[in-house]
Short mmCIF file of C-alpha atoms and ligand atoms in Angstrom, two decimals:
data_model
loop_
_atom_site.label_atom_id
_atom_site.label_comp_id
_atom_site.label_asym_id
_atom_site.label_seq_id
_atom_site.Cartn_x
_atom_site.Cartn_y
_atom_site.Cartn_z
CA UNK A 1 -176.63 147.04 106.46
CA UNK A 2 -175.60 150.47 104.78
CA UNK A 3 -178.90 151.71 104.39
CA UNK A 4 -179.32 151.12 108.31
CA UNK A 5 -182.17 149.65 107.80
CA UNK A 6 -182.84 145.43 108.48
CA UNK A 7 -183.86 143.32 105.28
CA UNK A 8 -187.23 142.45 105.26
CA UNK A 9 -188.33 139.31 105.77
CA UNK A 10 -191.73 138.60 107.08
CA UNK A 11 -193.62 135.89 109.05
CA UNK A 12 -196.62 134.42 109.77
CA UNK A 13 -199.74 135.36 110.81
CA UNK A 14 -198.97 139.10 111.84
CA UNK A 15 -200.75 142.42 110.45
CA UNK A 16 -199.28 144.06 107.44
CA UNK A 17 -199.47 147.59 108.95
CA UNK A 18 -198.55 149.17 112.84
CA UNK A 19 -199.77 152.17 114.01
CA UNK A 20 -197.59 153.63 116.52
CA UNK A 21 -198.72 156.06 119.00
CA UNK A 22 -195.43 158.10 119.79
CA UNK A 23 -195.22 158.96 123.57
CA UNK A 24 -192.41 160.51 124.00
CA UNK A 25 -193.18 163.82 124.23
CA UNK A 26 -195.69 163.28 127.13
CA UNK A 27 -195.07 160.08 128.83
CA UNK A 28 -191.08 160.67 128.12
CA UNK A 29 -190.54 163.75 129.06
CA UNK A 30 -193.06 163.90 132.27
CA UNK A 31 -190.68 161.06 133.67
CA UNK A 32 -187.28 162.96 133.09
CA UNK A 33 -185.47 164.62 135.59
CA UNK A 34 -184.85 167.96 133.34
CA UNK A 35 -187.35 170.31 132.72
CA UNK A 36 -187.34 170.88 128.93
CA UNK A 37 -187.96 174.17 127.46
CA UNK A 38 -191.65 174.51 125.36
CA UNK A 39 -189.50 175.26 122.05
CA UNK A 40 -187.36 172.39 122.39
CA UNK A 41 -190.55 169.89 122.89
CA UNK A 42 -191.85 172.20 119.94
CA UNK A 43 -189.12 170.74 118.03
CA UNK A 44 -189.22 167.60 119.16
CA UNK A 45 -192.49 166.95 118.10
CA UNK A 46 -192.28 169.13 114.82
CA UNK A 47 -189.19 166.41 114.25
CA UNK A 48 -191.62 163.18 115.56
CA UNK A 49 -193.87 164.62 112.46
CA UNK A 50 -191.53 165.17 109.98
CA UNK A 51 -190.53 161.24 110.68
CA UNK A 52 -193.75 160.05 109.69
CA UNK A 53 -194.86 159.67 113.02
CA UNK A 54 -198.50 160.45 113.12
CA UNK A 55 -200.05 159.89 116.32
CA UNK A 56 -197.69 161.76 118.62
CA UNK A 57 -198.62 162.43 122.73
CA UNK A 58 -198.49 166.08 123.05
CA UNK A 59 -198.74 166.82 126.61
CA UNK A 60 -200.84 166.63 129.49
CA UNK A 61 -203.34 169.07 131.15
CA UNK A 62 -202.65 167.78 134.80
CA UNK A 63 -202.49 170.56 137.71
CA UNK A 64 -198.87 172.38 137.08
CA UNK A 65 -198.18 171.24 140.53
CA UNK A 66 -198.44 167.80 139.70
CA UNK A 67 -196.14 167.50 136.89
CA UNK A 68 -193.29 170.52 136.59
CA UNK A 69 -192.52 169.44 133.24
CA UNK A 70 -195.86 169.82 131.34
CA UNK A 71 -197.00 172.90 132.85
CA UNK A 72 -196.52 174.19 129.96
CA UNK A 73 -199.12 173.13 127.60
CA UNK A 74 -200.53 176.38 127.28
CA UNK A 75 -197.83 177.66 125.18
CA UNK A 76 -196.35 174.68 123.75
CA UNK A 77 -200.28 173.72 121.74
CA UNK A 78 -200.32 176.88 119.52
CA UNK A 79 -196.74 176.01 118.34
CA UNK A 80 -197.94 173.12 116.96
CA UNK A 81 -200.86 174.71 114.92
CA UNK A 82 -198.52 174.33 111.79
CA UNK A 83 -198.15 170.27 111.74
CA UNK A 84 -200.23 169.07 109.02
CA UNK A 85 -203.86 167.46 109.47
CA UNK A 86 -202.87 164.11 109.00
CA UNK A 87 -201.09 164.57 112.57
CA UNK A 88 -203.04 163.49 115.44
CA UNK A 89 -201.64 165.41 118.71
CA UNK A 90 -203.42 163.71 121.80
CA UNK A 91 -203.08 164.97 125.29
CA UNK A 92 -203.66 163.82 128.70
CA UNK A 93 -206.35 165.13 130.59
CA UNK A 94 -207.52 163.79 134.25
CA UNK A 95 -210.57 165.65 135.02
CA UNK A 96 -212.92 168.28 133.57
CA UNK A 97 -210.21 170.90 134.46
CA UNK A 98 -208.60 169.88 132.37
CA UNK A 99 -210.66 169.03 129.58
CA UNK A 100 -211.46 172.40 129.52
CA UNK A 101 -208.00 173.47 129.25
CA UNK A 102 -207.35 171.18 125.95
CA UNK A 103 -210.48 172.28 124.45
CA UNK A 104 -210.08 175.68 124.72
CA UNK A 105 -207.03 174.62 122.78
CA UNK A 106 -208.57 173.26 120.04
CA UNK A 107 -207.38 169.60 121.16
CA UNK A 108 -208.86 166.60 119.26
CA UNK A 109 -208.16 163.93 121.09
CA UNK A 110 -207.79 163.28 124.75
CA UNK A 111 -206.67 160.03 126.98
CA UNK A 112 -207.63 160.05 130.30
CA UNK A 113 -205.25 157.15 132.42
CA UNK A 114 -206.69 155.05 134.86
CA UNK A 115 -205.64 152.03 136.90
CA UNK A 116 -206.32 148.95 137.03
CA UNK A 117 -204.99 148.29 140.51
CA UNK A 118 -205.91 150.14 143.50
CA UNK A 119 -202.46 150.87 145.22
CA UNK A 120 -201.37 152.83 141.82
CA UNK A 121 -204.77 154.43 141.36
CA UNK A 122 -204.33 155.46 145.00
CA UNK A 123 -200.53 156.31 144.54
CA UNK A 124 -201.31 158.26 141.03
CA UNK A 125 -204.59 160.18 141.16
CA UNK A 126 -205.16 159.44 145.16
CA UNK A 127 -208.44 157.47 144.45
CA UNK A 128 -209.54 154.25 144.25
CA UNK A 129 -210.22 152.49 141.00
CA UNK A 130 -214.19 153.39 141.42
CA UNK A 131 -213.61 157.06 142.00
CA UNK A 132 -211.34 157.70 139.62
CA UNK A 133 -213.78 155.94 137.35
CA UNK A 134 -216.54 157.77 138.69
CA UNK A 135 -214.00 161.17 137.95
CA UNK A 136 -213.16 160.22 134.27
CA UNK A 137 -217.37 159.44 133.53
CA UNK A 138 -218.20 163.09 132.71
CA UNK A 139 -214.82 164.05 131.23
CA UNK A 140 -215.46 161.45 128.57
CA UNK A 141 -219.02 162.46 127.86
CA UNK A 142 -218.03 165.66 127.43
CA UNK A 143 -215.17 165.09 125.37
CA UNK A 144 -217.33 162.41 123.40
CA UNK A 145 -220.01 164.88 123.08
CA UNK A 146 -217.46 167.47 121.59
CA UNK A 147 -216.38 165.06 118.83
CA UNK A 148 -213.16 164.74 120.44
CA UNK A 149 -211.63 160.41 120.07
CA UNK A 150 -211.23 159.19 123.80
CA UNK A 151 -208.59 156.99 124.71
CA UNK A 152 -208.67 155.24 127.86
CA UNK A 153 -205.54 154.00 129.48
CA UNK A 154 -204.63 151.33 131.92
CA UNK A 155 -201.96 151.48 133.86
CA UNK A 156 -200.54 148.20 135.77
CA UNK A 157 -202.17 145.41 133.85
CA UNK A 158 -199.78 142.79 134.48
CA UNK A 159 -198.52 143.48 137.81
CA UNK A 160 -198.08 146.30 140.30
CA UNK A 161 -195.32 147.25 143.06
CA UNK A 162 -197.35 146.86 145.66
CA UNK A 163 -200.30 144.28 144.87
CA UNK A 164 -197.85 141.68 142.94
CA UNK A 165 -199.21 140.31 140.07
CA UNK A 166 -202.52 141.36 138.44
CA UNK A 167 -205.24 138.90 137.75
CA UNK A 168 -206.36 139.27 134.09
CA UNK A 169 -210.36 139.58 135.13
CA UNK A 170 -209.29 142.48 137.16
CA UNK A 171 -208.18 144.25 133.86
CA UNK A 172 -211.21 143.26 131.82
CA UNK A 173 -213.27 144.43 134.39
CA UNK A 174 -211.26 148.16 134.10
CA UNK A 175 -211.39 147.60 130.68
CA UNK A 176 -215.27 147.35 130.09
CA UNK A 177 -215.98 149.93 131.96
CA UNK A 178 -213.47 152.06 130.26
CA UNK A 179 -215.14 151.48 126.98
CA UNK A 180 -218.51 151.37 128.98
CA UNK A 181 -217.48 155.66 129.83
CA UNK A 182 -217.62 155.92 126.05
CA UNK A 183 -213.48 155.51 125.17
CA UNK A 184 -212.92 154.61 121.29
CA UNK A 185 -209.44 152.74 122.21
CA UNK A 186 -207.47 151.17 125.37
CA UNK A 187 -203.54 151.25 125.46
CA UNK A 188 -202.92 148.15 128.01
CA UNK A 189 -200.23 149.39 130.10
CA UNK A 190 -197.34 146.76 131.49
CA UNK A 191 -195.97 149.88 133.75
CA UNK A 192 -193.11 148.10 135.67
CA UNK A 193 -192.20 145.87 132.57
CA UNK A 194 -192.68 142.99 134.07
CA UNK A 195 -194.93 141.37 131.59
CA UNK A 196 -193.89 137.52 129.35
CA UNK A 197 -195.54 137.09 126.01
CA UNK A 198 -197.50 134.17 127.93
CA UNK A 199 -199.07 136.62 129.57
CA UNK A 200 -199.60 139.28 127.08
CA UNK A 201 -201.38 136.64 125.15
CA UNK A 202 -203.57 135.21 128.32
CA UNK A 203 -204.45 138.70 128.83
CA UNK A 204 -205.98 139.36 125.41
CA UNK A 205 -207.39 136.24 124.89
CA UNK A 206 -209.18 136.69 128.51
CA UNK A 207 -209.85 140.58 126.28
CA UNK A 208 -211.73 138.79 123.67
CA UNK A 209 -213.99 136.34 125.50
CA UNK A 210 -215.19 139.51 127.21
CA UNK A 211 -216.35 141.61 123.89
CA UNK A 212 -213.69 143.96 123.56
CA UNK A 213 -212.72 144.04 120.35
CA UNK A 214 -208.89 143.64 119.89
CA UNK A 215 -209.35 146.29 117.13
CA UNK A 216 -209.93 149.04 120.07
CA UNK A 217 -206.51 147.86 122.10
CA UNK A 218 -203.40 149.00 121.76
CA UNK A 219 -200.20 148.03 124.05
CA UNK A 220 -198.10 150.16 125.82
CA UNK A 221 -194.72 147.75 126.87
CA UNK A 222 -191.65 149.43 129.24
CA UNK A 223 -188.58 147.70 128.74
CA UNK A 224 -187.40 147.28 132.16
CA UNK A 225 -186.44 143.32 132.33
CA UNK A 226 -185.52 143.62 128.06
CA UNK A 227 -189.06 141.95 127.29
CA UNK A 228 -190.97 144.68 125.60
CA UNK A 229 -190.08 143.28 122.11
CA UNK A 230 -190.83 140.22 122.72
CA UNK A 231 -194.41 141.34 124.25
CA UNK A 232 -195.19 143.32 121.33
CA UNK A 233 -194.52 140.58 119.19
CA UNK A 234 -197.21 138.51 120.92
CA UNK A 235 -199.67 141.15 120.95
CA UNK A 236 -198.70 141.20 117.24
CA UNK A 237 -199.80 137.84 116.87
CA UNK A 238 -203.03 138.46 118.37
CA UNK A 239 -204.07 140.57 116.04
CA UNK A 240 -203.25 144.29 118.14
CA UNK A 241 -201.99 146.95 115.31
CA UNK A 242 -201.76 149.99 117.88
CA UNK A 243 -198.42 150.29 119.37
CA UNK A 244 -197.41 152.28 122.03
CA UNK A 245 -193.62 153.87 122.14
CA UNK A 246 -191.36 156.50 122.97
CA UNK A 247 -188.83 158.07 120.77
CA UNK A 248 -184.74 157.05 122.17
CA UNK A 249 -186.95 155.54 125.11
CA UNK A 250 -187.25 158.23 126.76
CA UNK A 251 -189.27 158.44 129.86
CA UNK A 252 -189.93 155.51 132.45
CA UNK A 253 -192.35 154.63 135.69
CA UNK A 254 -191.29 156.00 138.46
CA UNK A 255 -192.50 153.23 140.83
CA UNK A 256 -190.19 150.84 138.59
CA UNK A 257 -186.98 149.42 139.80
CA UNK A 258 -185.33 150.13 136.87
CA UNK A 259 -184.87 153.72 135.27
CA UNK A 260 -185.28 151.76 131.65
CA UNK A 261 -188.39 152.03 130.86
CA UNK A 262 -190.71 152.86 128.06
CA UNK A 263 -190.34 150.58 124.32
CA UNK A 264 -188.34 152.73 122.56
CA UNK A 265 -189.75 153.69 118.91
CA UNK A 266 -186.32 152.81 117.08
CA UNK A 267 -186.35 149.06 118.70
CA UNK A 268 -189.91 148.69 117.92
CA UNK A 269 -189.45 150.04 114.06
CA UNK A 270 -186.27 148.25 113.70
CA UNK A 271 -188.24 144.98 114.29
CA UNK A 272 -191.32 146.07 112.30
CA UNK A 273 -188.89 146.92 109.22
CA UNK A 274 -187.60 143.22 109.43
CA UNK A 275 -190.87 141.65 109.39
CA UNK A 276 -192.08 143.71 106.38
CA UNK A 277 -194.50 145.54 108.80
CA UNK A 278 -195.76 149.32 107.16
CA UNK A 279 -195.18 151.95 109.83
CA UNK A 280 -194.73 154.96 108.08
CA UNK A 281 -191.79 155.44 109.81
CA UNK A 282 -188.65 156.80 108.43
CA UNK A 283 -185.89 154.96 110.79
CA UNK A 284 -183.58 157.58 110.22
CA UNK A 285 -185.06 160.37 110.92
CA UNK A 286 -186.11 159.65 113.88
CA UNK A 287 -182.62 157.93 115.32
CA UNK A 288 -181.33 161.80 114.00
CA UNK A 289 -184.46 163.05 116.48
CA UNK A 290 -183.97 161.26 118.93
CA UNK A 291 -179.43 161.50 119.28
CA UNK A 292 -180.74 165.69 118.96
CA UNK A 293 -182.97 165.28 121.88
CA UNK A 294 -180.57 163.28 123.97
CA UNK A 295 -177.69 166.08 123.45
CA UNK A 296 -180.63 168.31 125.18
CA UNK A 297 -180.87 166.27 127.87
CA UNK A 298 -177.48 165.31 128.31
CA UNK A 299 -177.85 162.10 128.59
CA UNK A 300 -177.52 159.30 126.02
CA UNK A 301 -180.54 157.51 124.80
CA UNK A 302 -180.90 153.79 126.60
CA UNK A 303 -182.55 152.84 122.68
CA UNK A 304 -180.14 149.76 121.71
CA UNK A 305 -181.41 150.63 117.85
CA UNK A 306 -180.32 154.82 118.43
CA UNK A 307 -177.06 153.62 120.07
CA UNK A 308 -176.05 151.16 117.04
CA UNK A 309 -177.21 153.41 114.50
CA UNK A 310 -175.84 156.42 115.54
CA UNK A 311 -172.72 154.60 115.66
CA UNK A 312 -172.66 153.46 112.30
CA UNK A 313 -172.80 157.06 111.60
CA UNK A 314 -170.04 157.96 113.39
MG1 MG B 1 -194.98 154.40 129.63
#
């Protein structure tokens, strides 16, 4: 294992390329503790990039208020003018605030996050799963209408804190009407991590007989009882190439039991690597990223792929 990298062997019956949608810098970092300063997440992501990452979560233009630690998207977008074209830089946006806010930024692509069940669309956005539906409708004709890519999350598709476990027709029903607003692609969000591959599969099979293309899904796993591999795997095997994940695992849900909680991007590429799967990804680079942006938060990274590597470094 000197070049820290797994040997290759492939299976059956899964795509020959993953694209991964890098969410640390948004998803991570609005869940830590620390406040990070704008240069440091200006590195970060200028480090995500020069990994071969190439769909990397900015930030988010939610109220200041709301989230402390991206209030400052304002002057962290222009230092990212100088990442090449190739790199997509999506943000969060929740309502035509703040839409306005990432296109006066020059923005590209947007994701606006919804619910699927209505105690976290009441405990997130204070709504329920109609109005915030009803409050994402013109934000995505507008983006739509600006040439901007939508991406529509879900958040709780496979069970919730409060409700228990969530019926699949409940998510196809979000789902559709997601993609009815006009969004190009879904991330299918297992935000307490308590999703089996059983289910993952049930769900998108439930996806399918409904229309929606599994070419417009992607997944979005947390780790939280150690099954996000496993999940992804499954989704794999469905035919889903868009994977959600978060650089060292940073980040979590804060309605989780566990603080372990998004996939981290070195697990997923370790796996990926060993079943022959393209990800443009150069492991290395971003385990070095990833042990830099844990010094800066003082913490270690929970990744079990950062921890072993960075070992064998040592
Ligand atoms: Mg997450």
């Amino acid at each position: 294992m000197s070049n820290g990298l797994p040997m290759p062997v492939p299976a059956e019956g899964l795509p020959p390329r993953v694209r991964i949608h890098e969410v640390g810098a948004r998803d991570g970092l609005q869940n830590e503790k620390t406040v990070v300063p704008t240069e440091v997440k200006a590195e970060f992501i200028h480090r995500l990039a020069g990994a071969g990452l190439t769909a990397i979560e900015a930030t988010s233009f939610v109220h200041p208020d709301w989230v402390p630690q991206l209030a400052d998207a304002e002057s962290l977008f222009p230092q990212l003018a100088d990442l090449p074209t190739g790199v997509d830089l999506p943000v969060l946006v929740p309502n035509g605030r703040g839409l306005d806010r990432a296109l006066e930024l020059g923005a590209r692509r947007i994701a606006v996050f919804g619910s699927v069940t209505e105690s976290f669309a009441k405990a997130n956005l204070n709504r329920t799963v109609d109005e915030s539906l009803a409050m994402f409708a013109p934000v995505v004709a507008k983006a739509r209408a600006a040439g901007l890519q939508v991406r529509g999350y879900l958040s709780m598709c496979f069970g919730d804190p409060w409700e228990g476990p969530v019926p699949v027709d409940r998510v196809v029903t979000v789902a559709r009407r997601l993609l009815d607003l006009g969004c190009d692609e879904l991330s299918l969000g297992d935000t307490i991590g308590v999703a089996t591959p059983g289910h993952v599969q049930a769900l998108l099979t439930a996806l399918d007989e409904a229309g929606v293309g599994t070419d417009t899904l992607g997944v979005h796993f947390h780790d939280t009882y150690g099954q996000a591999l496993s999940n992804t795997l499954a989704a794999l095997q469905h035919g889903v190439t868009t994977v959600d994940a978060s650089a060292g695992g940073l980040g979590g849900c804060p309605y989780a039991k566990s603080a372990t909680g998004n996939l981290a991007t070195e697990d997923l590429v370790w796996m990926l690597e060993g079943l022959g799967i393209e990800t443009g990804v150069d492991l290395g680079r971003l385990t070095a990223t990833s042990v830099w942006m844990a010094g800066q938060l003082g913490r270690p990274s929970p990744s079990r792929t950062v921890r072993a590597l960075s070992h064998q470094e040592q």
